[in-house]
């Protein structure tokens, strides 16, 4: 039986840290890594959706991971998302991630063409073969990727002993039950949608990986603690407040990650720049939303911590 304890708990998605010219900023990456160490989260998920992976070049993604690994003192479990649409580039990132000593790599399916399952399995296994000593996590996000992980494809993938589980970002929490049942004790399921963190956990996800954890890690850690103590009422109250914060952050003209980075600057003094084109940066009017969301986060922390 595998020991998957290092993956259990709260795993924020890491953000693309940029300088004023929109290039990956080594200092920003290292500062954000130290911030997560200080907050006491279990690990980080680097270069995923929230890391704007789809809009970063291969060298930029390498630079992010290299600086994460430089700043990590070993206390954070590191999962590197390595998928690009091309198998070759994904393999290059997988090799690079293994050489840097990450705990696991993860991958979405190939996007745009709706490929048959045998082609998706081949893509994932080719990537995994490029990091033969590293755990592999399947990233299921059908609403964005255009294809869903089916029980049949998951069964096929579990023939690869490096596959340790699924990061499930589909909206039905029921899917989490299905992947937990299919994978059994030797595999792990990560909750994807932050808006249903507690529901996913109750359905069997032993961990969560999320795009909004980073702007309010304390609130997710507190929900995690409430779940452990079976204090479901408080867990639900926090979840409701967290969801109001997420809706607020999604209401700007600019992209949610631009809002998040502006909040991290205001609340935590982190300089992470804006977002990569074609994601929209903030406009002047968005600053009201940034201020409101930042205040909501402070208020919720005061209420529950
Ligand atoms: C679709 C998407 O990006 N999902 C992320 C990962 O599962 C979530 O963490 C969201 O960022 C979060 O739930 C906010 O909507
Ligand atoms: C969890 C998430 O949002 C990501 O893939 O970065």
PDB file of C-alpha atoms and ligand atoms in Angstrom:
ATOM      1  CA  UNK A   1       0.000   0.000   0.000  1.00  0.00           C
ATOM      2  CA  UNK A   2       1.234   3.471  -0.903  1.00  0.00           C
ATOM      3  CA  UNK A   3       1.615   6.177   1.714  1.00  0.00           C
ATOM      4  CA  UNK A   4      -0.039   9.259   0.221  1.00  0.00           C
ATOM      5  CA  UNK A   5      -0.046  11.324   3.402  1.00  0.00           C
ATOM      6  CA  UNK A   6       2.174  14.046   1.893  1.00  0.00           C
ATOM      7  CA  UNK A   7      -0.636  14.901  -0.521  1.00  0.00           C
ATOM      8  CA  UNK A   8      -3.449  15.129   2.053  1.00  0.00           C
ATOM      9  CA  UNK A   9      -4.752  18.567   2.979  1.00  0.00           C
ATOM     10  CA  UNK A  10      -4.743  22.030   1.490  1.00  0.00           C
ATOM     11  CA  UNK A  11      -2.711  22.507  -1.699  1.00  0.00           C
ATOM     12  CA  UNK A  12      -2.995  25.998  -3.216  1.00  0.00           C
ATOM     13  CA  UNK A  13      -2.491  26.457  -6.939  1.00  0.00           C
ATOM     14  CA  UNK A  14       0.601  28.578  -7.514  1.00  0.00           C
ATOM     15  CA  UNK A  15       0.182  31.832  -9.468  1.00  0.00           C
ATOM     16  CA  UNK A  16       2.213  33.103 -12.411  1.00  0.00           C
ATOM     17  CA  UNK A  17       4.453  35.705 -10.787  1.00  0.00           C
ATOM     18  CA  UNK A  18       5.294  38.425 -13.280  1.00  0.00           C
ATOM     19  CA  UNK A  19       7.373  41.582 -13.317  1.00  0.00           C
ATOM     20  CA  UNK A  20       6.253  44.965 -14.651  1.00  0.00           C
ATOM     21  CA  UNK A  21       7.094  43.870 -18.203  1.00  0.00           C
ATOM     22  CA  UNK A  22       4.993  40.739 -17.939  1.00  0.00           C
ATOM     23  CA  UNK A  23       7.954  38.362 -17.655  1.00  0.00           C
ATOM     24  CA  UNK A  24       8.277  35.629 -15.022  1.00  0.00           C
ATOM     25  CA  UNK A  25       9.807  37.225 -11.950  1.00  0.00           C
ATOM     26  CA  UNK A  26      12.199  35.007  -9.991  1.00  0.00           C
ATOM     27  CA  UNK A  27      11.901  37.114  -6.851  1.00  0.00           C
ATOM     28  CA  UNK A  28       8.109  36.991  -7.016  1.00  0.00           C
ATOM     29  CA  UNK A  29       8.137  33.204  -7.414  1.00  0.00           C
ATOM     30  CA  UNK A  30      10.455  32.775  -4.450  1.00  0.00           C
ATOM     31  CA  UNK A  31       8.448  35.226  -2.311  1.00  0.00           C
ATOM     32  CA  UNK A  32       5.184  33.434  -3.088  1.00  0.00           C
ATOM     33  CA  UNK A  33       6.792  30.090  -2.233  1.00  0.00           C
ATOM     34  CA  UNK A  34       7.984  31.437   1.142  1.00  0.00           C
ATOM     35  CA  UNK A  35       4.508  32.892   1.741  1.00  0.00           C
ATOM     36  CA  UNK A  36       2.994  29.417   1.342  1.00  0.00           C
ATOM     37  CA  UNK A  37       5.601  27.884   3.648  1.00  0.00           C
ATOM     38  CA  UNK A  38       4.738  30.510   6.287  1.00  0.00           C
ATOM     39  CA  UNK A  39       1.009  29.844   5.955  1.00  0.00           C
ATOM     40  CA  UNK A  40       1.556  26.163   6.708  1.00  0.00           C
ATOM     41  CA  UNK A  41      -0.182  24.651   3.697  1.00  0.00           C
ATOM     42  CA  UNK A  42       0.559  21.053   2.753  1.00  0.00           C
ATOM     43  CA  UNK A  43       1.879  21.725  -0.703  1.00  0.00           C
ATOM     44  CA  UNK A  44       1.557  23.706  -3.902  1.00  0.00           C
ATOM     45  CA  UNK A  45       0.330  22.965  -7.402  1.00  0.00           C
ATOM     46  CA  UNK A  46       2.649  24.736  -9.821  1.00  0.00           C
ATOM     47  CA  UNK A  47       1.960  25.773 -13.431  1.00  0.00           C
ATOM     48  CA  UNK A  48      -1.665  24.640 -13.477  1.00  0.00           C
ATOM     49  CA  UNK A  49      -4.687  26.536 -14.775  1.00  0.00           C
ATOM     50  CA  UNK A  50      -4.239  29.145 -12.075  1.00  0.00           C
ATOM     51  CA  UNK A  51      -0.563  29.350 -12.955  1.00  0.00           C
ATOM     52  CA  UNK A  52      -1.698  30.479 -16.425  1.00  0.00           C
ATOM     53  CA  UNK A  53       0.145  27.479 -17.875  1.00  0.00           C
ATOM     54  CA  UNK A  54      -1.758  27.656 -21.113  1.00  0.00           C
ATOM     55  CA  UNK A  55      -0.295  31.124 -21.781  1.00  0.00           C
ATOM     56  CA  UNK A  56       3.253  30.556 -20.544  1.00  0.00           C
ATOM     57  CA  UNK A  57       6.095  29.355 -22.748  1.00  0.00           C
ATOM     58  CA  UNK A  58       8.074  26.224 -21.901  1.00  0.00           C
ATOM     59  CA  UNK A  59      11.121  28.260 -20.730  1.00  0.00           C
ATOM     60  CA  UNK A  60       8.832  30.420 -18.568  1.00  0.00           C
ATOM     61  CA  UNK A  61       7.268  27.360 -16.961  1.00  0.00           C
ATOM     62  CA  UNK A  62      10.731  25.950 -16.249  1.00  0.00           C
ATOM     63  CA  UNK A  63      11.782  29.218 -14.659  1.00  0.00           C
ATOM     64  CA  UNK A  64       8.743  29.186 -12.359  1.00  0.00           C
ATOM     65  CA  UNK A  65       9.413  25.652 -11.170  1.00  0.00           C
ATOM     66  CA  UNK A  66      13.156  26.190 -10.745  1.00  0.00           C
ATOM     67  CA  UNK A  67      12.547  29.132  -8.438  1.00  0.00           C
ATOM     68  CA  UNK A  68       9.844  27.327  -6.487  1.00  0.00           C
ATOM     69  CA  UNK A  69      12.308  24.502  -5.836  1.00  0.00           C
ATOM     70  CA  UNK A  70      15.015  26.975  -4.901  1.00  0.00           C
ATOM     71  CA  UNK A  71      12.821  28.642  -2.267  1.00  0.00           C
ATOM     72  CA  UNK A  72      11.154  25.502  -0.919  1.00  0.00           C
ATOM     73  CA  UNK A  73      12.881  24.297   2.232  1.00  0.00           C
ATOM     74  CA  UNK A  74      11.363  20.858   1.875  1.00  0.00           C
ATOM     75  CA  UNK A  75       8.238  21.636   3.846  1.00  0.00           C
ATOM     76  CA  UNK A  76       5.944  21.915   0.813  1.00  0.00           C
ATOM     77  CA  UNK A  77       4.871  18.967  -1.301  1.00  0.00           C
ATOM     78  CA  UNK A  78       5.338  20.123  -4.893  1.00  0.00           C
ATOM     79  CA  UNK A  79       3.078  18.989  -7.720  1.00  0.00           C
ATOM     80  CA  UNK A  80       4.123  20.315 -11.128  1.00  0.00           C
ATOM     81  CA  UNK A  81       1.547  20.478 -13.875  1.00  0.00           C
ATOM     82  CA  UNK A  82       3.499  19.741 -17.057  1.00  0.00           C
ATOM     83  CA  UNK A  83       0.921  19.389 -19.806  1.00  0.00           C
ATOM     84  CA  UNK A  84       1.255  21.310 -23.046  1.00  0.00           C
ATOM     85  CA  UNK A  85      -0.784  20.443 -26.070  1.00  0.00           C
ATOM     86  CA  UNK A  86       2.242  18.852 -27.673  1.00  0.00           C
ATOM     87  CA  UNK A  87       3.462  15.580 -26.212  1.00  0.00           C
ATOM     88  CA  UNK A  88       7.088  16.553 -26.853  1.00  0.00           C
ATOM     89  CA  UNK A  89       6.912  19.784 -24.876  1.00  0.00           C
ATOM     90  CA  UNK A  90       5.031  18.043 -22.076  1.00  0.00           C
ATOM     91  CA  UNK A  91       7.736  15.361 -21.889  1.00  0.00           C
ATOM     92  CA  UNK A  92      10.388  18.043 -21.761  1.00  0.00           C
ATOM     93  CA  UNK A  93       8.652  19.633 -18.788  1.00  0.00           C
ATOM     94  CA  UNK A  94       8.142  16.226 -17.151  1.00  0.00           C
ATOM     95  CA  UNK A  95      11.861  15.440 -17.413  1.00  0.00           C
ATOM     96  CA  UNK A  96      12.726  18.871 -16.103  1.00  0.00           C
ATOM     97  CA  UNK A  97      10.334  18.503 -13.156  1.00  0.00           C
ATOM     98  CA  UNK A  98      11.734  15.094 -12.225  1.00  0.00           C
ATOM     99  CA  UNK A  99      15.299  16.414 -12.396  1.00  0.00           C
ATOM    100  CA  UNK A 100      14.316  19.157  -9.970  1.00  0.00           C
ATOM    101  CA  UNK A 101      12.910  16.565  -7.561  1.00  0.00           C
ATOM    102  CA  UNK A 102       9.203  17.400  -7.478  1.00  0.00           C
ATOM    103  CA  UNK A 103       6.880  15.014  -5.650  1.00  0.00           C
ATOM    104  CA  UNK A 104       4.475  14.559  -8.534  1.00  0.00           C
ATOM    105  CA  UNK A 105       3.666  15.725 -12.018  1.00  0.00           C
ATOM    106  CA  UNK A 106       0.120  16.301 -13.257  1.00  0.00           C
ATOM    107  CA  UNK A 107      -1.482  16.644 -16.649  1.00  0.00           C
ATOM    108  CA  UNK A 108      -4.700  17.724 -18.297  1.00  0.00           C
ATOM    109  CA  UNK A 109      -5.720  15.777 -21.416  1.00  0.00           C
ATOM    110  CA  UNK A 110      -4.780  17.185 -24.836  1.00  0.00           C
ATOM    111  CA  UNK A 111      -7.220  19.970 -25.709  1.00  0.00           C
ATOM    112  CA  UNK A 112      -8.909  21.293 -28.913  1.00  0.00           C
ATOM    113  CA  UNK A 113      -9.368  18.049 -30.883  1.00  0.00           C
ATOM    114  CA  UNK A 114     -11.615  15.590 -29.041  1.00  0.00           C
ATOM    115  CA  UNK A 115      -9.193  12.685 -29.082  1.00  0.00           C
ATOM    116  CA  UNK A 116     -10.212   9.069 -28.466  1.00  0.00           C
ATOM    117  CA  UNK A 117      -9.406   7.584 -25.073  1.00  0.00           C
ATOM    118  CA  UNK A 118      -6.567   5.412 -26.357  1.00  0.00           C
ATOM    119  CA  UNK A 119      -4.831   8.556 -27.658  1.00  0.00           C
ATOM    120  CA  UNK A 120      -5.321  10.378 -24.359  1.00  0.00           C
ATOM    121  CA  UNK A 121      -3.943   7.374 -22.444  1.00  0.00           C
ATOM    122  CA  UNK A 122      -0.923   7.271 -24.744  1.00  0.00           C
ATOM    123  CA  UNK A 123      -0.315  10.999 -24.252  1.00  0.00           C
ATOM    124  CA  UNK A 124      -0.455  10.657 -20.446  1.00  0.00           C
ATOM    125  CA  UNK A 125       1.711   7.524 -20.376  1.00  0.00           C
ATOM    126  CA  UNK A 126       4.293   9.085 -22.716  1.00  0.00           C
ATOM    127  CA  UNK A 127       4.544  12.057 -20.354  1.00  0.00           C
ATOM    128  CA  UNK A 128       4.745   9.785 -17.324  1.00  0.00           C
ATOM    129  CA  UNK A 129       7.477   7.694 -19.000  1.00  0.00           C
ATOM    130  CA  UNK A 130       9.542  10.883 -19.295  1.00  0.00           C
ATOM    131  CA  UNK A 131       9.506  11.117 -15.473  1.00  0.00           C
ATOM    132  CA  UNK A 132       9.865   7.433 -14.564  1.00  0.00           C
ATOM    133  CA  UNK A 133      10.560   8.004 -10.869  1.00  0.00           C
ATOM    134  CA  UNK A 134       7.808  10.523 -10.214  1.00  0.00           C
ATOM    135  CA  UNK A 135       4.159  10.143  -9.174  1.00  0.00           C
ATOM    136  CA  UNK A 136       1.594  11.093 -11.809  1.00  0.00           C
ATOM    137  CA  UNK A 137      -1.741  12.804 -11.202  1.00  0.00           C
ATOM    138  CA  UNK A 138      -4.525  13.000 -13.764  1.00  0.00           C
ATOM    139  CA  UNK A 139      -6.151  16.425 -14.004  1.00  0.00           C
ATOM    140  CA  UNK A 140      -9.852  16.080 -14.868  1.00  0.00           C
ATOM    141  CA  UNK A 141     -11.349  19.422 -15.852  1.00  0.00           C
ATOM    142  CA  UNK A 142     -13.898  18.616 -18.572  1.00  0.00           C
ATOM    143  CA  UNK A 143     -15.560  22.041 -18.679  1.00  0.00           C
ATOM    144  CA  UNK A 144     -12.286  23.589 -19.858  1.00  0.00           C
ATOM    145  CA  UNK A 145     -10.414  20.677 -21.448  1.00  0.00           C
ATOM    146  CA  UNK A 146     -13.378  19.526 -23.522  1.00  0.00           C
ATOM    147  CA  UNK A 147     -12.939  15.860 -22.613  1.00  0.00           C
ATOM    148  CA  UNK A 148     -13.744  14.075 -19.366  1.00  0.00           C
ATOM    149  CA  UNK A 149     -11.962  11.320 -17.527  1.00  0.00           C
ATOM    150  CA  UNK A 150     -14.261   8.279 -17.700  1.00  0.00           C
ATOM    151  CA  UNK A 151     -14.132   5.266 -15.362  1.00  0.00           C
ATOM    152  CA  UNK A 152     -12.801   3.226 -18.310  1.00  0.00           C
ATOM    153  CA  UNK A 153      -9.978   5.638 -19.038  1.00  0.00           C
ATOM    154  CA  UNK A 154      -9.147   5.881 -15.336  1.00  0.00           C
ATOM    155  CA  UNK A 155      -8.992   2.073 -15.118  1.00  0.00           C
ATOM    156  CA  UNK A 156      -6.655   2.014 -18.113  1.00  0.00           C
ATOM    157  CA  UNK A 157      -4.444   4.687 -16.512  1.00  0.00           C
ATOM    158  CA  UNK A 158      -4.218   2.832 -13.199  1.00  0.00           C
ATOM    159  CA  UNK A 159      -2.259   0.109 -15.000  1.00  0.00           C
ATOM    160  CA  UNK A 160       0.550   2.669 -14.795  1.00  0.00           C
ATOM    161  CA  UNK A 161       1.869   2.228 -11.242  1.00  0.00           C
ATOM    162  CA  UNK A 162       2.974   5.865 -11.111  1.00  0.00           C
ATOM    163  CA  UNK A 163      -0.622   7.074 -11.342  1.00  0.00           C
ATOM    164  CA  UNK A 164      -1.584   7.972  -7.786  1.00  0.00           C
ATOM    165  CA  UNK A 165      -4.930   9.648  -8.386  1.00  0.00           C
ATOM    166  CA  UNK A 166      -7.079  12.367  -9.839  1.00  0.00           C
ATOM    167  CA  UNK A 167      -7.382  16.081  -9.335  1.00  0.00           C
ATOM    168  CA  UNK A 168     -11.083  16.368 -10.046  1.00  0.00           C
ATOM    169  CA  UNK A 169     -12.383  19.738 -11.151  1.00  0.00           C
ATOM    170  CA  UNK A 170     -15.643  18.562 -12.710  1.00  0.00           C
ATOM    171  CA  UNK A 171     -18.628  20.142 -11.021  1.00  0.00           C
ATOM    172  CA  UNK A 172     -20.625  17.070  -9.814  1.00  0.00           C
ATOM    173  CA  UNK A 173     -19.258  16.091  -6.388  1.00  0.00           C
ATOM    174  CA  UNK A 174     -20.612  12.656  -7.220  1.00  0.00           C
ATOM    175  CA  UNK A 175     -17.660  12.214  -9.608  1.00  0.00           C
ATOM    176  CA  UNK A 176     -15.392  12.325  -6.567  1.00  0.00           C
ATOM    177  CA  UNK A 177     -17.222   9.378  -5.043  1.00  0.00           C
ATOM    178  CA  UNK A 178     -16.811   7.485  -8.315  1.00  0.00           C
ATOM    179  CA  UNK A 179     -13.049   8.129  -8.578  1.00  0.00           C
ATOM    180  CA  UNK A 180     -12.561   7.296  -4.878  1.00  0.00           C
ATOM    181  CA  UNK A 181     -14.410   4.005  -5.281  1.00  0.00           C
ATOM    182  CA  UNK A 182     -12.562   3.087  -8.468  1.00  0.00           C
ATOM    183  CA  UNK A 183      -9.099   4.010  -7.200  1.00  0.00           C
ATOM    184  CA  UNK A 184      -9.481   2.546  -3.711  1.00  0.00           C
ATOM    185  CA  UNK A 185      -7.093   3.158  -0.833  1.00  0.00           C
ATOM    186  CA  UNK A 186      -4.015   3.103  -3.024  1.00  0.00           C
ATOM    187  CA  UNK A 187      -5.060   6.263  -4.874  1.00  0.00           C
ATOM    188  CA  UNK A 188      -6.098   9.750  -3.862  1.00  0.00           C
ATOM    189  CA  UNK A 189      -8.694  12.207  -5.151  1.00  0.00           C
ATOM    190  CA  UNK A 190      -8.143  15.974  -4.921  1.00  0.00           C
ATOM    191  CA  UNK A 191     -11.156  18.279  -4.834  1.00  0.00           C
ATOM    192  CA  UNK A 192     -11.060  20.849  -7.644  1.00  0.00           C
ATOM    193  CA  UNK A 193     -13.904  23.383  -7.349  1.00  0.00           C
ATOM    194  CA  UNK A 194     -13.077  25.655  -4.418  1.00  0.00           C
ATOM    195  CA  UNK A 195     -16.760  26.586  -4.107  1.00  0.00           C
ATOM    196  CA  UNK A 196     -17.475  23.043  -2.929  1.00  0.00           C
ATOM    197  CA  UNK A 197     -14.321  22.257  -0.982  1.00  0.00           C
ATOM    198  CA  UNK A 198     -16.216  20.837   1.995  1.00  0.00           C
ATOM    199  CA  UNK A 199     -18.630  18.831  -0.179  1.00  0.00           C
ATOM    200  CA  UNK A 200     -15.809  17.255  -2.140  1.00  0.00           C
ATOM    201  CA  UNK A 201     -14.057  16.334   1.078  1.00  0.00           C
ATOM    202  CA  UNK A 202     -17.208  14.760   2.498  1.00  0.00           C
ATOM    203  CA  UNK A 203     -17.530  12.699  -0.677  1.00  0.00           C
ATOM    204  CA  UNK A 204     -14.054  11.287  -0.099  1.00  0.00           C
ATOM    205  CA  UNK A 205     -11.459  13.712  -1.453  1.00  0.00           C
ATOM    206  CA  UNK A 206      -8.583  13.642   1.052  1.00  0.00           C
ATOM    207  CA  UNK A 207      -7.162  16.879  -0.291  1.00  0.00           C
ATOM    208  CA  UNK A 208      -7.976  19.937  -2.314  1.00  0.00           C
ATOM    209  CA  UNK A 209      -6.059  21.786  -4.994  1.00  0.00           C
ATOM    210  CA  UNK A 210      -7.533  25.187  -5.705  1.00  0.00           C
ATOM    211  CA  UNK A 211      -7.069  28.397  -7.602  1.00  0.00           C
ATOM    212  CA  UNK A 212      -8.389  30.689  -4.879  1.00  0.00           C
ATOM    213  CA  UNK A 213      -6.743  29.078  -1.823  1.00  0.00           C
ATOM    214  CA  UNK A 214      -3.672  31.239  -2.278  1.00  0.00           C
ATOM    215  CA  UNK A 215      -5.441  34.505  -1.597  1.00  0.00           C
ATOM    216  CA  UNK A 216      -6.997  33.160   1.628  1.00  0.00           C
ATOM    217  CA  UNK A 217      -5.120  29.993   2.680  1.00  0.00           C
ATOM    218  CA  UNK A 218      -6.076  30.458   6.345  1.00  0.00           C
ATOM    219  CA  UNK A 219      -9.764  30.011   5.517  1.00  0.00           C
ATOM    220  CA  UNK A 220      -9.168  26.753   3.646  1.00  0.00           C
ATOM    221  CA  UNK A 221      -6.880  25.488   6.417  1.00  0.00           C
ATOM    222  CA  UNK A 222      -9.622  26.338   8.911  1.00  0.00           C
ATOM    223  CA  UNK A 223     -12.237  24.433   6.887  1.00  0.00           C
ATOM    224  CA  UNK A 224      -9.827  21.510   6.766  1.00  0.00           C
ATOM    225  CA  UNK A 225      -9.469  21.636  10.552  1.00  0.00           C
ATOM    226  CA  UNK A 226     -13.261  21.881  11.042  1.00  0.00           C
ATOM    227  CA  UNK A 227     -13.753  18.824   8.837  1.00  0.00           C
ATOM    228  CA  UNK A 228     -11.211  16.894  10.899  1.00  0.00           C
ATOM    229  CA  UNK A 229     -13.009  17.936  14.106  1.00  0.00           C
ATOM    230  CA  UNK A 230     -16.430  17.192  12.568  1.00  0.00           C
ATOM    231  CA  UNK A 231     -17.515  20.786  13.136  1.00  0.00           C
ATOM    232  CA  UNK A 232     -19.604  20.871   9.977  1.00  0.00           C
ATOM    233  CA  UNK A 233     -21.592  23.952  10.912  1.00  0.00           C
ATOM    234  CA  UNK A 234     -18.517  26.153  11.092  1.00  0.00           C
ATOM    235  CA  UNK A 235     -17.096  24.513   7.981  1.00  0.00           C
ATOM    236  CA  UNK A 236     -20.252  25.403   6.070  1.00  0.00           C
ATOM    237  CA  UNK A 237     -20.323  28.967   7.380  1.00  0.00           C
ATOM    238  CA  UNK A 238     -16.730  29.486   6.199  1.00  0.00           C
ATOM    239  CA  UNK A 239     -17.512  27.884   2.837  1.00  0.00           C
ATOM    240  CA  UNK A 240     -20.444  30.261   2.302  1.00  0.00           C
ATOM    241  CA  UNK A 241     -18.261  33.290   3.082  1.00  0.00           C
ATOM    242  CA  UNK A 242     -15.450  31.957   0.885  1.00  0.00           C
ATOM    243  CA  UNK A 243     -17.919  31.557  -1.967  1.00  0.00           C
ATOM    244  CA  UNK A 244     -19.089  35.171  -1.638  1.00  0.00           C
ATOM    245  CA  UNK A 245     -15.437  36.209  -1.867  1.00  0.00           C
ATOM    246  CA  UNK A 246     -14.934  34.083  -4.997  1.00  0.00           C
ATOM    247  CA  UNK A 247     -18.055  35.533  -6.658  1.00  0.00           C
ATOM    248  CA  UNK A 248     -16.790  39.023  -5.873  1.00  0.00           C
ATOM    249  CA  UNK A 249     -13.343  38.248  -7.352  1.00  0.00           C
ATOM    250  CA  UNK A 250     -15.011  36.910 -10.518  1.00  0.00           C
ATOM    251  CA  UNK A 251     -17.092  40.068 -11.002  1.00  0.00           C
ATOM    252  CA  UNK A 252     -14.322  42.315 -12.333  1.00  0.00           C
ATOM    253  CA  UNK A 253     -13.685  43.300 -15.937  1.00  0.00           C
ATOM    254  CA  UNK A 254     -10.189  41.869 -15.549  1.00  0.00           C
ATOM    255  CA  UNK A 255      -9.446  38.188 -15.028  1.00  0.00           C
ATOM    256  CA  UNK A 256      -9.900  36.646 -11.552  1.00  0.00           C
ATOM    257  CA  UNK A 257      -6.153  35.969 -11.245  1.00  0.00           C
ATOM    258  CA  UNK A 258      -5.428  39.646 -11.848  1.00  0.00           C
ATOM    259  CA  UNK A 259      -7.843  40.423  -8.995  1.00  0.00           C
ATOM    260  CA  UNK A 260      -6.153  37.830  -6.796  1.00  0.00           C
ATOM    261  CA  UNK A 261      -2.684  39.262  -7.433  1.00  0.00           C
ATOM    262  CA  UNK A 262      -3.904  42.777  -6.631  1.00  0.00           C
ATOM    263  CA  UNK A 263      -5.396  41.487  -3.359  1.00  0.00           C
ATOM    264  CA  UNK A 264      -2.156  39.700  -2.467  1.00  0.00           C
ATOM    265  CA  UNK A 265      -0.329  42.978  -2.975  1.00  0.00           C
ATOM    266  CA  UNK A 266      -2.782  44.839  -0.752  1.00  0.00           C
ATOM    267  CA  UNK A 267      -3.205  42.257   2.018  1.00  0.00           C
ATOM    268  CA  UNK A 268       0.177  40.523   2.000  1.00  0.00           C
ATOM    269  CA  UNK A 269       2.611  42.913   0.317  1.00  0.00           C
ATOM    270  CA  UNK A 270       3.390  40.423  -2.461  1.00  0.00           C
ATOM    271  CA  UNK A 271       4.320  41.960  -5.829  1.00  0.00           C
ATOM    272  CA  UNK A 272       3.189  39.435  -8.425  1.00  0.00           C
ATOM    273  CA  UNK A 273       2.309  41.721 -11.330  1.00  0.00           C
ATOM    274  CA  UNK A 274      -0.676  41.158 -13.536  1.00  0.00           C
ATOM    275  CA  UNK A 275      -1.760  38.344 -15.884  1.00  0.00           C
ATOM    276  CA  UNK A 276      -0.449  36.985 -19.188  1.00  0.00           C
ATOM    277  CA  UNK A 277      -2.261  37.984 -22.344  1.00  0.00           C
ATOM    278  CA  UNK A 278      -4.793  37.057 -23.598  1.00  0.00           C
ATOM    279  CA  UNK A 279      -6.103  37.081 -20.003  1.00  0.00           C
ATOM    280  CA  UNK A 280      -7.454  40.556 -19.305  1.00  0.00           C
ATOM    281  CA  UNK A 281      -5.658  42.771 -16.792  1.00  0.00           C
ATOM    282  CA  UNK A 282      -7.570  44.962 -14.364  1.00  0.00           C
ATOM    283  CA  UNK A 283      -9.097  48.240 -15.420  1.00  0.00           C
ATOM    284  CA  UNK A 284      -9.329  51.299 -13.180  1.00  0.00           C
ATOM    285  CA  UNK A 285     -12.905  50.502 -12.125  1.00  0.00           C
ATOM    286  CA  UNK A 286     -11.835  47.034 -10.927  1.00  0.00           C
ATOM    287  CA  UNK A 287      -9.944  48.534  -7.995  1.00  0.00           C
ATOM    288  CA  UNK A 288     -13.219  48.899  -6.094  1.00  0.00           C
ATOM    289  CA  UNK A 289     -13.781  45.162  -6.457  1.00  0.00           C
ATOM    290  CA  UNK A 290     -10.210  44.444  -5.360  1.00  0.00           C
ATOM    291  CA  UNK A 291     -10.718  46.573  -2.239  1.00  0.00           C
ATOM    292  CA  UNK A 292     -14.071  44.992  -1.424  1.00  0.00           C
ATOM    293  CA  UNK A 293     -12.792  41.437  -1.861  1.00  0.00           C
ATOM    294  CA  UNK A 294      -9.636  42.210   0.143  1.00  0.00           C
ATOM    295  CA  UNK A 295     -11.806  43.542   2.975  1.00  0.00           C
ATOM    296  CA  UNK A 296     -14.103  40.526   2.813  1.00  0.00           C
ATOM    297  CA  UNK A 297     -11.077  38.251   3.228  1.00  0.00           C
ATOM    298  CA  UNK A 298      -9.836  40.232   6.246  1.00  0.00           C
ATOM    299  CA  UNK A 299     -13.315  40.173   7.805  1.00  0.00           C
ATOM    300  CA  UNK A 300     -13.703  36.427   7.319  1.00  0.00           C
ATOM    301  CA  UNK A 301     -10.288  35.799   8.861  1.00  0.00           C
ATOM    302  CA  UNK A 302     -11.245  37.904  11.860  1.00  0.00           C
ATOM    303  CA  UNK A 303     -14.515  36.000  12.207  1.00  0.00           C
ATOM    304  CA  UNK A 304     -13.164  32.462  12.049  1.00  0.00           C
ATOM    305  CA  UNK A 305      -9.516  32.395  13.089  1.00  0.00           C
TER     306      UNK A 305
HETATM  307  C1  LIG B   1     -12.249  25.760 -13.554  1.00  0.00           C
HETATM  308  C2  LIG B   1     -11.086  25.969 -12.636  1.00  0.00           C
HETATM  309  O1  LIG B   1     -10.189  26.711 -12.931  1.00  0.00           O
HETATM  310  N1  LIG B   1     -11.104  25.298 -11.501  1.00  0.00           N
HETATM  311  C3  LIG B   1     -10.092  25.439 -10.494  1.00  0.00           C
HETATM  312  C4  LIG B   1      -9.491  24.128 -10.230  1.00  0.00           C
HETATM  313  O2  LIG B   1     -10.152  23.158 -10.059  1.00  0.00           O
HETATM  314  C5  LIG B   1     -10.725  25.989  -9.223  1.00  0.00           C
HETATM  315  O3  LIG B   1      -9.773  26.006  -8.208  1.00  0.00           O
HETATM  316  C6  LIG B   1     -11.264  27.378  -9.482  1.00  0.00           C
HETATM  317  O4  LIG B   1     -10.208  28.256  -9.746  1.00  0.00           O
HETATM  318  C7  LIG B   1     -12.046  27.905  -8.285  1.00  0.00           C
HETATM  319  O5  LIG B   1     -12.992  26.985  -7.912  1.00  0.00           O
HETATM  320  C8  LIG B   1     -12.685  29.251  -8.566  1.00  0.00           C
HETATM  321  O6  LIG B   1     -13.758  29.136  -9.452  1.00  0.00           O
HETATM  322  C1  LIG B   2      -6.279  24.187  -9.193  1.00  0.00           C
HETATM  323  C2  LIG B   2      -6.136  25.024 -10.300  1.00  0.00           C
HETATM  324  O1  LIG B   2      -6.901  25.910 -10.422  1.00  0.00           O
HETATM  325  C3  LIG B   2      -5.031  24.873 -11.181  1.00  0.00           C
HETATM  326  O2  LIG B   2      -5.017  23.987 -12.015  1.00  0.00           O
HETATM  327  O3  LIG B   2      -4.106  25.665 -11.095  1.00  0.00           O
END
